[in-house]
Structure formats: structure tokens, C-alpha cells
mmCIF file of C-alpha atoms and ligand atoms in Angstrom:
data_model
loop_
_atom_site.group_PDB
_atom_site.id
_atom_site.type_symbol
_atom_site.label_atom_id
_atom_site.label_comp_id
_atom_site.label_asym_id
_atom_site.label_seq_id
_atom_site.Cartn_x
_atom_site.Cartn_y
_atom_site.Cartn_z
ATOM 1 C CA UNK A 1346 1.663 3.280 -10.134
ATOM 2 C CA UNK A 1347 3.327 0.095 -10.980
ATOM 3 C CA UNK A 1348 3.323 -2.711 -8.379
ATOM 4 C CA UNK A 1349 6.693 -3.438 -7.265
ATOM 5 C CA UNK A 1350 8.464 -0.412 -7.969
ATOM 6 C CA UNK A 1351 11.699 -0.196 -5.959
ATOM 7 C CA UNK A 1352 12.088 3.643 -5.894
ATOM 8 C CA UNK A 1353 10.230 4.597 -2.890
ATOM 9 C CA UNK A 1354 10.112 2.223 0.237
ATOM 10 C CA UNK A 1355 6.729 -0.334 0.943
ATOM 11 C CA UNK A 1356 5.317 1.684 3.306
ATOM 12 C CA UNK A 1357 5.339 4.631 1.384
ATOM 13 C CA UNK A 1358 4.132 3.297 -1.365
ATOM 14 C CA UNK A 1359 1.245 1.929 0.936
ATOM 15 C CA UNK A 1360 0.581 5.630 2.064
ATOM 16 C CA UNK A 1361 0.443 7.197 -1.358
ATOM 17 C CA UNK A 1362 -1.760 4.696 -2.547
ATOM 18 C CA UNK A 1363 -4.185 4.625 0.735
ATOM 19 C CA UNK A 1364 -4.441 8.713 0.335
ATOM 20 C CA UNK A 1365 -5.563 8.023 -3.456
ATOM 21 C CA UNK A 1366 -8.390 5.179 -2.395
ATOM 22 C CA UNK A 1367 -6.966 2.575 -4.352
ATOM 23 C CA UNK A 1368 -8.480 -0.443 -2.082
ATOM 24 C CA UNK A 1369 -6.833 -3.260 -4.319
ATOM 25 C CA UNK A 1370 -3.302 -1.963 -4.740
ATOM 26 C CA UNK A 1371 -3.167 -0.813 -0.544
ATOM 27 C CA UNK A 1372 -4.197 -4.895 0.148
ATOM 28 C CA UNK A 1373 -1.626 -5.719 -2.848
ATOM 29 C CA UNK A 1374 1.022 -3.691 -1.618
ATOM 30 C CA UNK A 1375 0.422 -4.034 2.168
ATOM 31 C CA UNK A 1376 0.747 -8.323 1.313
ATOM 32 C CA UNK A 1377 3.809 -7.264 0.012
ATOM 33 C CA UNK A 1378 5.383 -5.850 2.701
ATOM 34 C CA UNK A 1379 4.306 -8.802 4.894
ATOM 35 C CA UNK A 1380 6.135 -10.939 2.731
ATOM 36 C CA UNK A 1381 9.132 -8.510 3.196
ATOM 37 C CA UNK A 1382 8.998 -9.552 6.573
ATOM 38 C CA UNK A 1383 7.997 -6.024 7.861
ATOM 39 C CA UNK A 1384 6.429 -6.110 10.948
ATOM 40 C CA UNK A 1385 2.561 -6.000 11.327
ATOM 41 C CA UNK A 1386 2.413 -2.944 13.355
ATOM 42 C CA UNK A 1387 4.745 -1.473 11.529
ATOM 43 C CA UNK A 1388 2.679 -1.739 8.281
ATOM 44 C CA UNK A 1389 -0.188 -0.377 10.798
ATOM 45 C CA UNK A 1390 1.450 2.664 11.709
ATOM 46 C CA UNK A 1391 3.885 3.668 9.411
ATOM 47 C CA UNK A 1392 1.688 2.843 6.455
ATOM 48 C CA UNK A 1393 -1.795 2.952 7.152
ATOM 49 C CA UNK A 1394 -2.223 5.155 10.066
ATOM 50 C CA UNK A 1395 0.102 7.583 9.198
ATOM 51 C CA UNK A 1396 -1.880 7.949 6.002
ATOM 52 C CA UNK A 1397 -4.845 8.569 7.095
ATOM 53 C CA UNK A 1398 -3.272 11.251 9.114
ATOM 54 C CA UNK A 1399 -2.240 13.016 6.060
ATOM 55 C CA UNK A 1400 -5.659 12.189 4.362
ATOM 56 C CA UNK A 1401 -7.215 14.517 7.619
ATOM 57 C CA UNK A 1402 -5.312 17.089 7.373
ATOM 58 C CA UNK A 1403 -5.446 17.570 3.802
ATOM 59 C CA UNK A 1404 -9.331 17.397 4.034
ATOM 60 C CA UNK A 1405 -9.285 19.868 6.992
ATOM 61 C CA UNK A 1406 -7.414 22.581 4.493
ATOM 62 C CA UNK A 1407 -10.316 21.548 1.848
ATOM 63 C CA UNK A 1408 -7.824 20.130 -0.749
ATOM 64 C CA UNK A 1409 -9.855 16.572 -0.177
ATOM 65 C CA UNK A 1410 -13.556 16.541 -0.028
ATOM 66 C CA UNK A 1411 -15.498 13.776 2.083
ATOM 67 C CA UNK A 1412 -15.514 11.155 -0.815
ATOM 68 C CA UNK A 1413 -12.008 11.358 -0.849
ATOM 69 C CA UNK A 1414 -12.090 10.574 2.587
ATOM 70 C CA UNK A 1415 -14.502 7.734 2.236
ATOM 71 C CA UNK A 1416 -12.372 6.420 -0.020
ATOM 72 C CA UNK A 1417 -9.219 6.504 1.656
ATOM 73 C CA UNK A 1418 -11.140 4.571 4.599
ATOM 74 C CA UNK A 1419 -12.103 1.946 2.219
ATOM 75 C CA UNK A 1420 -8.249 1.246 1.036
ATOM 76 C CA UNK A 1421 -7.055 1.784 5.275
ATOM 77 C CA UNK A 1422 -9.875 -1.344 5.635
ATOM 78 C CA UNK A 1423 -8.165 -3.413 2.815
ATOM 79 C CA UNK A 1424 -5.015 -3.060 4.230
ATOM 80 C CA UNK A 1425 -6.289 -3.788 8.061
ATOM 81 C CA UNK A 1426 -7.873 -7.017 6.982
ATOM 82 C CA UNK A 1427 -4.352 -8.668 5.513
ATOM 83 C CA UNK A 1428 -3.111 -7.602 8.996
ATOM 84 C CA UNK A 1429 -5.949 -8.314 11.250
ATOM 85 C CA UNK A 1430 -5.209 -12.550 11.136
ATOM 86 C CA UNK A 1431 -1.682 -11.603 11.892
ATOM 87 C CA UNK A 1432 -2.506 -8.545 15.007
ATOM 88 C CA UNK A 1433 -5.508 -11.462 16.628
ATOM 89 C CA UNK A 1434 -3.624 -14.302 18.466
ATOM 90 C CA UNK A 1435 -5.604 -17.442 18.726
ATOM 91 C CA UNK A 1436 -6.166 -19.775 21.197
ATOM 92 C CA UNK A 1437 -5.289 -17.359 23.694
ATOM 93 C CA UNK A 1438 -7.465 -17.737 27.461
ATOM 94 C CA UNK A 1439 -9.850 -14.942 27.933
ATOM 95 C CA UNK A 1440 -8.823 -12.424 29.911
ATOM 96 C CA UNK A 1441 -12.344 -11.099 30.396
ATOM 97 C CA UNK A 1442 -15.616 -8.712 28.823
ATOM 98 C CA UNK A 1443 -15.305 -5.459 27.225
ATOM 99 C CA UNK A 1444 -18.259 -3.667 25.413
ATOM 100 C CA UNK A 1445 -17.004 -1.389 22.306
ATOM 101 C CA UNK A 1446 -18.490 1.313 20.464
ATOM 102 C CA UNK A 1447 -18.631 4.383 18.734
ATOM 103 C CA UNK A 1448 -20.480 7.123 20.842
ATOM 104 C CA UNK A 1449 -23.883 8.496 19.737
ATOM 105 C CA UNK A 1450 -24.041 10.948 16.333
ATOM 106 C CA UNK A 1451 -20.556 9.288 15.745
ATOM 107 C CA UNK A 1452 -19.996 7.191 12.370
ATOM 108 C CA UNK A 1453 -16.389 6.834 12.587
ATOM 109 C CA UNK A 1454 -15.019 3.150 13.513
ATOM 110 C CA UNK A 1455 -11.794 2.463 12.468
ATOM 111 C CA UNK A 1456 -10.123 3.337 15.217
ATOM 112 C CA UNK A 1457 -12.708 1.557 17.373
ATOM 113 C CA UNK A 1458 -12.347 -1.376 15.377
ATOM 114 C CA UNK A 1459 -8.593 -1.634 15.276
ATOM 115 C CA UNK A 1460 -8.958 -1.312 19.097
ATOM 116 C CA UNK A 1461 -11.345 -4.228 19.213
ATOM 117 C CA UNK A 1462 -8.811 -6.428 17.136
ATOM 118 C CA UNK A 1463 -5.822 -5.436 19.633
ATOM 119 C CA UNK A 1464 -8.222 -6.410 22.550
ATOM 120 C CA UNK A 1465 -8.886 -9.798 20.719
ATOM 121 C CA UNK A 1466 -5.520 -10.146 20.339
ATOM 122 C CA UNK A 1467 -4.604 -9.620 23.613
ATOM 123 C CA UNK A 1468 -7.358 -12.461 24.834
ATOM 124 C CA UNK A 1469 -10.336 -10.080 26.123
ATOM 125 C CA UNK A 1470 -13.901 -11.271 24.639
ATOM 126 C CA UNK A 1471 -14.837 -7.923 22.248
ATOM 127 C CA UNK A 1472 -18.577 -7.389 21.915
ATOM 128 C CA UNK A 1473 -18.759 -4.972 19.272
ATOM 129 C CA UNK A 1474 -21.901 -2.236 19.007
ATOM 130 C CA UNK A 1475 -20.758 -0.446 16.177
ATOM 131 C CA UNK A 1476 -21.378 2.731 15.442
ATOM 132 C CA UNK A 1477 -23.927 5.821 16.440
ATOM 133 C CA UNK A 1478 -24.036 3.971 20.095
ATOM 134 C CA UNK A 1479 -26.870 5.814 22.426
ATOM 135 C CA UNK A 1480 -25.874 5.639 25.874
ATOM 136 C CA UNK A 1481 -28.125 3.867 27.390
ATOM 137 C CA UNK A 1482 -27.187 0.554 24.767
ATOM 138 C CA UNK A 1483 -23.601 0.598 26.146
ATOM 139 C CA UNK A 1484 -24.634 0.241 29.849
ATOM 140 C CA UNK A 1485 -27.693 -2.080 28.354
ATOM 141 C CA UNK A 1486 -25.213 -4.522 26.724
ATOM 142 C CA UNK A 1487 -22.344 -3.992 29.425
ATOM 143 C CA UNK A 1488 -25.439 -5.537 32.328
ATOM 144 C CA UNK A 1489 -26.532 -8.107 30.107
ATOM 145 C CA UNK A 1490 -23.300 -9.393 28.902
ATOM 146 C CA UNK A 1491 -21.939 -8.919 32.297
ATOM 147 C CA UNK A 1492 -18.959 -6.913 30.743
ATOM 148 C CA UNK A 1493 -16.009 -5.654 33.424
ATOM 149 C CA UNK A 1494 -15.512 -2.645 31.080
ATOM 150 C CA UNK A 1495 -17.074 -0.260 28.370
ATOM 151 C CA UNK A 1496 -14.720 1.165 25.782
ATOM 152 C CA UNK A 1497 -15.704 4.047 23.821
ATOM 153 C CA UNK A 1498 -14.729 5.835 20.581
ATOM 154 C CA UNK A 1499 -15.298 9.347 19.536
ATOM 155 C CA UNK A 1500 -13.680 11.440 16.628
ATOM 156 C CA UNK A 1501 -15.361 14.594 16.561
ATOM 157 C CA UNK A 1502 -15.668 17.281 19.330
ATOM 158 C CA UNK A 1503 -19.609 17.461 18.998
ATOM 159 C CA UNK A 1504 -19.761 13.745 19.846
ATOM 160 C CA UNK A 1505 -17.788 13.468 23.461
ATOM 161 C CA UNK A 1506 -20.191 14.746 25.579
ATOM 162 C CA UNK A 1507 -22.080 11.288 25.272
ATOM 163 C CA UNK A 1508 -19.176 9.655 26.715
ATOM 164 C CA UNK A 1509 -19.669 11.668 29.540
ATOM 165 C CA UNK A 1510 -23.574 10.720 29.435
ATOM 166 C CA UNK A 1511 -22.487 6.660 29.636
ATOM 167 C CA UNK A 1512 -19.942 7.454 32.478
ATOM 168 C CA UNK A 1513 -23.102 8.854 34.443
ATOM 169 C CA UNK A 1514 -25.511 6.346 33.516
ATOM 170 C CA UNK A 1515 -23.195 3.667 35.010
ATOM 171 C CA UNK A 1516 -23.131 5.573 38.085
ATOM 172 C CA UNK A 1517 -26.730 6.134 38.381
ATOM 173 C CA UNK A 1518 -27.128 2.632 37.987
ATOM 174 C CA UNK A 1519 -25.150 1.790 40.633
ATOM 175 C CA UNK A 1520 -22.766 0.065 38.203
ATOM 176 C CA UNK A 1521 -19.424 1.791 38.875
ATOM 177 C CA UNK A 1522 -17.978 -1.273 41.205
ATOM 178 C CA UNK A 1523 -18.915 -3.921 38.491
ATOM 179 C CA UNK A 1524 -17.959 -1.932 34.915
ATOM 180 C CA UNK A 1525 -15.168 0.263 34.060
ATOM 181 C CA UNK A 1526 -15.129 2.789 31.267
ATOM 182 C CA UNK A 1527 -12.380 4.036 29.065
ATOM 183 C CA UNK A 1528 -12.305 6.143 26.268
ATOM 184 C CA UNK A 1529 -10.052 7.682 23.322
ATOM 185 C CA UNK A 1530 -9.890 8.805 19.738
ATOM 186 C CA UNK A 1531 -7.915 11.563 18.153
ATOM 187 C CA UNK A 1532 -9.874 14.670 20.074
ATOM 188 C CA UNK A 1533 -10.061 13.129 23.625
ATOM 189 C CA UNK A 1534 -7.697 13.250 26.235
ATOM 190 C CA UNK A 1535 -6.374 12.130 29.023
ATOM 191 C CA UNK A 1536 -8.014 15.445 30.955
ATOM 192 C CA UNK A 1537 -10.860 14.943 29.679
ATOM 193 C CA UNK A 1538 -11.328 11.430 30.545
ATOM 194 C CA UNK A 1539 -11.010 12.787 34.367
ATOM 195 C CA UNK A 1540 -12.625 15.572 33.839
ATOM 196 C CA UNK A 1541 -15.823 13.214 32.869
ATOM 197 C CA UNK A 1542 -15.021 10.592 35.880
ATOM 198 C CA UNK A 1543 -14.259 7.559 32.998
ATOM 199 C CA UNK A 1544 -11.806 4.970 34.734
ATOM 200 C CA UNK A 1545 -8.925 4.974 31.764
ATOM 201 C CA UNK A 1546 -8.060 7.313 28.422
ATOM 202 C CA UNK A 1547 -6.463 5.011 25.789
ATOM 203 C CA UNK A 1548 -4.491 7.061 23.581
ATOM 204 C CA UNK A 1549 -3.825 4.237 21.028
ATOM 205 C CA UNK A 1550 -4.846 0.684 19.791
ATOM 206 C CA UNK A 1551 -1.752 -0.451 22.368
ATOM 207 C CA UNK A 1552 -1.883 1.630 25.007
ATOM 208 C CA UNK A 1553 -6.483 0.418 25.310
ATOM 209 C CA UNK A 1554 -5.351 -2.687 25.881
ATOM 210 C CA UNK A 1555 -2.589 -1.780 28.372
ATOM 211 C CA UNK A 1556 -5.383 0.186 30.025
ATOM 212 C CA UNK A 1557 -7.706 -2.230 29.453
ATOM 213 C CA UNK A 1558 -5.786 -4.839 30.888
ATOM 214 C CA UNK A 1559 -4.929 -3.099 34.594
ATOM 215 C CA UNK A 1560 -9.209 -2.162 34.681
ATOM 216 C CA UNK A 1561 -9.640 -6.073 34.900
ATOM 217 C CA UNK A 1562 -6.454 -6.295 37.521
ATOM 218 C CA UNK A 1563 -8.357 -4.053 39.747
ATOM 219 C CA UNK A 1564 -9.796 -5.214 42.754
HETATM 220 CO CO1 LIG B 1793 -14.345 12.398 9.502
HETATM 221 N N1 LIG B 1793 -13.641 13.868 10.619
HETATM 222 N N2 LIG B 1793 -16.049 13.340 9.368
HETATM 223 N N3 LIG B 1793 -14.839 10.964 8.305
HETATM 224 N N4 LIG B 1793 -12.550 11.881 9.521
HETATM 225 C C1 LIG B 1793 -12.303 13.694 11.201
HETATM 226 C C2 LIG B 1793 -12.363 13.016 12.595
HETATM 227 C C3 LIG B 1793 -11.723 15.173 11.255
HETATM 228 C C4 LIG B 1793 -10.681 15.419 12.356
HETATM 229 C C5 LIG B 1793 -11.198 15.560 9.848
HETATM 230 C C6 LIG B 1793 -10.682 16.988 9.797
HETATM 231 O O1 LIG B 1793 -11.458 17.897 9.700
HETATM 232 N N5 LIG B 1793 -9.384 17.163 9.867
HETATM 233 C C7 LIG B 1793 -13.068 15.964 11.485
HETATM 234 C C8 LIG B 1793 -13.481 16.171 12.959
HETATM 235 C C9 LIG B 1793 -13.310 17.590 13.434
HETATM 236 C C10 LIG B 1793 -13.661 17.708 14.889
HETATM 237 O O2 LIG B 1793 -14.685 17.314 15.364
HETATM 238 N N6 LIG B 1793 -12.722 18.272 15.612
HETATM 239 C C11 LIG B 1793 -14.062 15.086 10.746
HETATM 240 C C12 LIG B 1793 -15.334 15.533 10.272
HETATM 241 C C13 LIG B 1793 -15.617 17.021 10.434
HETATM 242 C C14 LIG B 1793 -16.284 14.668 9.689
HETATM 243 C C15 LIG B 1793 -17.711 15.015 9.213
HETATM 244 C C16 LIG B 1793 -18.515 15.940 10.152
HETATM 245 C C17 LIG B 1793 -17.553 15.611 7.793
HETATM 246 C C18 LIG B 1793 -18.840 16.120 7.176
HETATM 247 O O3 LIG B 1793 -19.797 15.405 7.036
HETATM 248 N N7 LIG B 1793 -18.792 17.374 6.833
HETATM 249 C C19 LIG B 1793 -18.371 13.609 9.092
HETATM 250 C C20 LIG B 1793 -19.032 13.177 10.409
HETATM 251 C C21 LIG B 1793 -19.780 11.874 10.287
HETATM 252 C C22 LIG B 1793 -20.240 11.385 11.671
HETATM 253 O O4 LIG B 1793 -19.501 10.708 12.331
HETATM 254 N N8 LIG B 1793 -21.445 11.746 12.062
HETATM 255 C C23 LIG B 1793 -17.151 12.762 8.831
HETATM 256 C C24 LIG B 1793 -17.175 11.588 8.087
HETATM 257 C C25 LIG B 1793 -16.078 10.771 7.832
HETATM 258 C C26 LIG B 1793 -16.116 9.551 6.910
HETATM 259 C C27 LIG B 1793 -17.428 8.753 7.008
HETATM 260 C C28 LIG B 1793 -15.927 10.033 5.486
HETATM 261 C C29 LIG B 1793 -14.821 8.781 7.343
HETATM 262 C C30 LIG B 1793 -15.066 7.697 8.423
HETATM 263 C C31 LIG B 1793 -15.128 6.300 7.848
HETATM 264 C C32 LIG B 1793 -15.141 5.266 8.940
HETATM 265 O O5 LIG B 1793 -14.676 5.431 10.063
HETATM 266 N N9 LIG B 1793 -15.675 4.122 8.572
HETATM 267 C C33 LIG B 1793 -14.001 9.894 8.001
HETATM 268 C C34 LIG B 1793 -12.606 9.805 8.260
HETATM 269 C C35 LIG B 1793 -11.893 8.587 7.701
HETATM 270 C C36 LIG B 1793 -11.890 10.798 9.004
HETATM 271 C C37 LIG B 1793 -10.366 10.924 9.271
HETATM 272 C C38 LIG B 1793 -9.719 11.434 7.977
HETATM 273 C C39 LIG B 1793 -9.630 9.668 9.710
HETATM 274 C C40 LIG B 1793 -10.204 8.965 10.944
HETATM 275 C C41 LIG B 1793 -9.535 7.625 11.094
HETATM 276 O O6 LIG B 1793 -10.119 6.607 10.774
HETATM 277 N N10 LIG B 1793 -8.249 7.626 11.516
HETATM 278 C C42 LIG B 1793 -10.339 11.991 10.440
HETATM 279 C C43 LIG B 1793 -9.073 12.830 10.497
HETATM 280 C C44 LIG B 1793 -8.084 12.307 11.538
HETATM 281 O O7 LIG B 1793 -8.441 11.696 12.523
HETATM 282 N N11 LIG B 1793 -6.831 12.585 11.329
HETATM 283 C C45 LIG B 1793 -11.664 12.624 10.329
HETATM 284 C C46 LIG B 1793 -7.454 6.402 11.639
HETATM 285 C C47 LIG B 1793 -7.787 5.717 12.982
HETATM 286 C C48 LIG B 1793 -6.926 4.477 13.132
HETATM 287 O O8 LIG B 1793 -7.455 6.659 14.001
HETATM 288 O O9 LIG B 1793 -9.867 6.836 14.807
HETATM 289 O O10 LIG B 1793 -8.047 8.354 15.747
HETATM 290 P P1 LIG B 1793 -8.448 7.038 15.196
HETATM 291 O O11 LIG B 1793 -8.159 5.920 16.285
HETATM 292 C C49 LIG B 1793 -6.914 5.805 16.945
HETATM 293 C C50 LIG B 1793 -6.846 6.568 18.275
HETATM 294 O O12 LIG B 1793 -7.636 7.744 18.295
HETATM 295 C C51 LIG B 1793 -7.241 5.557 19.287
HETATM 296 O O13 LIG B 1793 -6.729 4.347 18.764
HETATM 297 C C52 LIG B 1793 -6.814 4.335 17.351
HETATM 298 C C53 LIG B 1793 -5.593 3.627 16.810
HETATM 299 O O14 LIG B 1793 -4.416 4.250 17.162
HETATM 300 N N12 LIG B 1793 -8.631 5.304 19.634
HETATM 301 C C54 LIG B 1793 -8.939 4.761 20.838
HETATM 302 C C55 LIG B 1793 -9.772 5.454 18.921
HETATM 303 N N13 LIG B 1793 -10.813 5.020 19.625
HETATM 304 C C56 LIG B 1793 -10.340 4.572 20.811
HETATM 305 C C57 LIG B 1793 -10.987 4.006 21.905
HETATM 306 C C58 LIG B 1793 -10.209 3.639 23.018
HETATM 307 C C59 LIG B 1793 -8.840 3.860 23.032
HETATM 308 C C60 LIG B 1793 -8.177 4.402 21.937
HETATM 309 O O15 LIG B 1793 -10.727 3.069 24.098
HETATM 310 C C61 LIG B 1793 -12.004 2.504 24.026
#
């Protein structure tokens, strides 16, 4: 695909080229449509996140395989780090702690890490665990950092119940005054964040810090 092309619009020229893997011509393209004067989140979700959409559901129906998928997550990453100066305000006051991670048996992190860069963004200091998170490290990090709240991330239905096993350890620990939990990615809701006794559900990259940002409000 030519570079440049004017017959189909930026972003969807950033979503065909994200669902093929090509890394270098996602970060080309998605420069280009800064210079267009697009809107960072609109590059975010129109092109990049609604790609990867497309890229899931096509390897759910086993017309992608996992490499294709690995691939794919390679290009969303080029694109996310031309953004990631523009979505990360600096000089902004801290707003307090929050401990981030994917849960335990869980590899995926983009969505954890695009909610760490909103939460940067939005002035909150973002200790990041990474991935494959046990339990017990969350609350570990969350009581030595001295962290008001612990976000989690979890993308597959065999993960979640670990979010449920940090939401208890903070309560055995006596913690639940001091740190806050909330959690999200694509297969939790907002039920099941009650259901488990977490303190928030963040739907999106937005709506974590909107969540995020009332935990630290409350008394
Ligand atoms: Co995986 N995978 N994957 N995968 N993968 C899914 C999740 C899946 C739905 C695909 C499918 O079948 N349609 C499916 C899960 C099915 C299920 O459990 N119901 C699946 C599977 C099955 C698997 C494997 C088991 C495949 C295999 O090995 N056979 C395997 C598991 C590995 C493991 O974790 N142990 C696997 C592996 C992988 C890759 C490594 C290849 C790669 C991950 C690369 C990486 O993350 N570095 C990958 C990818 C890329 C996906 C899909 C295609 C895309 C995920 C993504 O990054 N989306 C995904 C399909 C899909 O979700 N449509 C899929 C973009 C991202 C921005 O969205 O993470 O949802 P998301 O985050 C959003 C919100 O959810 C929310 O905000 C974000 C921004 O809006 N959010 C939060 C997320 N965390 C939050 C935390 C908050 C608040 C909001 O508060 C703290």
C-alpha cells in the first residue's frame, strides 16, 4: 500500500495496515494523521483500537492465527508510542498512587498500558507491574509504595478470578480503608466488579481515570 494514498481516509488506512502487522507504515501513517491535525484519541480509537477489534474477532472465527495477532499488537504499539507524548501531560501535580497490572496467567497489556498512560496523563504516579501479576505482588507493592488504589487488567475469562483473589487479600489484610481496587478489560464488567467487592469497573482508558480519580476523592 502506498503511503499517502488519498482514496480511503487516515484512519482507515491506519486500521488496514495495523490488522496486516505492518509496525513501520501504522507509526508512518498514524504521524500522518497527527500532522492532519486529527485528534490523538481519535487516532486511538478510531484507528488503533477499533482495529484490533476487528483483528479479535477475525482470530476468534480462525481466519487469523496467534502470530497474526502478535503481529497486529506490535503495529497497535508503534502507533501508541507517536501518541503516547501527546495523551501524557507534563508538569502536571500528582494527584496521587495507583499500582497497575495484568492479573496472574494473563499476558495481555495493552490495554493496561494505555490505561497507565491516561492515568499519567491525568497526573496520578503509575507504578507499573506488568504482566502475569500474582496477587499477593499487587497488595505487596500497593503497602510498600503506599498506593491509594490497585488497578487491574484481565482479557480472558480464565484469568478474572485472581482479581477477585487481590480484592480479598486487601481485605484480609486489613487494607480496604487505605487502597482501593478497580478493574476492567474487554470480559469484565461492571457486575462483576460488585459481584467480587472491587471499589470501581473502568470500562475504558477514560472512564479508569474518571474512576480512578473519585477513589482518591473519597474520604
Ligand atoms: Co489474546 N485473546 N490470547 N492475545 N487477544 C483475546 C483477549 C480474545 C478475546 C481473542 C478472541 O478469541 N476473540 C481471547 C480471549 C477469550 C476469552 O477468554 N474469552 C484471547 C485468547 C484466547 C488468547 C490466548 C489464550 C490464545 C492462545 O494462546 N491460544 C493467548 C493467552 C495468553 C495469555 O494471556 N496467557 C492470547 C495471546 C495474545 C497475544 C500475546 C498474541 C496478544 C497480546 C499481546 C499483548 O497484549 N502484548 C493477544 C491479543 C492482541 C488479543 C486481542 C486480539 C486484542 C487485545 C487488545 O490488546 N485489545 C483480543 C481480542 C479483543 O480483545 N478484541 C484477544 C486492545 C486494547 C486497547 O483493549 O485490552 O480490551 P483492551 O483494553 C481496553 C479496555 O478493556 C479497558 O481499557 C482499554 C482501553 O480502552 N481496560 C481497562 C483494560 N484494562 C483495564 C483496566 C482498568 C480499566 C479499564 O482498570 C484498572
Amino acid at each position: 500500500m502506498v503511503i499517502g494514498s488519498d482514496d480511503v481516509g487516515i484512519l482507515d488506512r491506519i486500521a488496514e495496515e495495523l490488522q496486516s502487522g505492518a509496525d513501520d507504515q501504522v507509526a508512518a501513517l498514524t504521524g500522518e494523521a497527527l500532522e492532519q491535525g486529527l485528534a490523538p484519541r481519535q487516532i486511538l480509537d478510531s484507528g488503533l483500537i477499533g482495529a484490533m477489534e476487528v483483528v479479535g474477532e477475525r482470530f476468534r472465527t480462525h481466519e487469523i492465527f496467534l502470530p497474526d495477532v502478535l503481529m497486529a499488537a506490535k503495529a497497535m504499539y508503534a502507533g501508541l508510542d507517536k501518541l503516547k507524548p501527546l495523551l501524557v501531560k507534563d508538569g502536571i501535580p500528582m494527584r496521587g498512587k495507583i499500582v497497575v497490572g495484568s492479573v496472574q496467567g494473563d499476558l495481555h497489556d495493552i490495554g493496561k498500558n494505555l490505561v497507565g498512560i491516561m492515568l499519567r496523563g491525568a497526573g496520578f504516579e503509575v507504578i507499573d507491574l506488568g504482566n502475569d501479576v500474582a496477587p499477593a505482588s499487587f497488595v505487596d507493592a500497593a503497602t510498600e509504595q503506599s498506593a491509594a488504589v490497585i488497578g487491574m487488567s484481565a482479557l480472558l475469562t480464565t484469568t478474572m478470578p485472581a482479581m477477585s483473589q487481590v480484592v480479598e487479600l486487601v481485605r484480609e489484610r486489613g487494607l480496604g480503608d487505605s487502597v482501593k481496587t478497580i478493574v476492567g478489560g474487554a470480559p469484565v464488567s461492571a457486575d462483576y466488579a460488585r459481584e467480587i467487592g472491587a471499589d470501581a469497573y473502568g470500562f475504558d482508558a477514560a472512564n479508569a481515570v474518571e474512576r480512578v480519580s473519585a477513589l482518591v476523592k473519597q474520604p
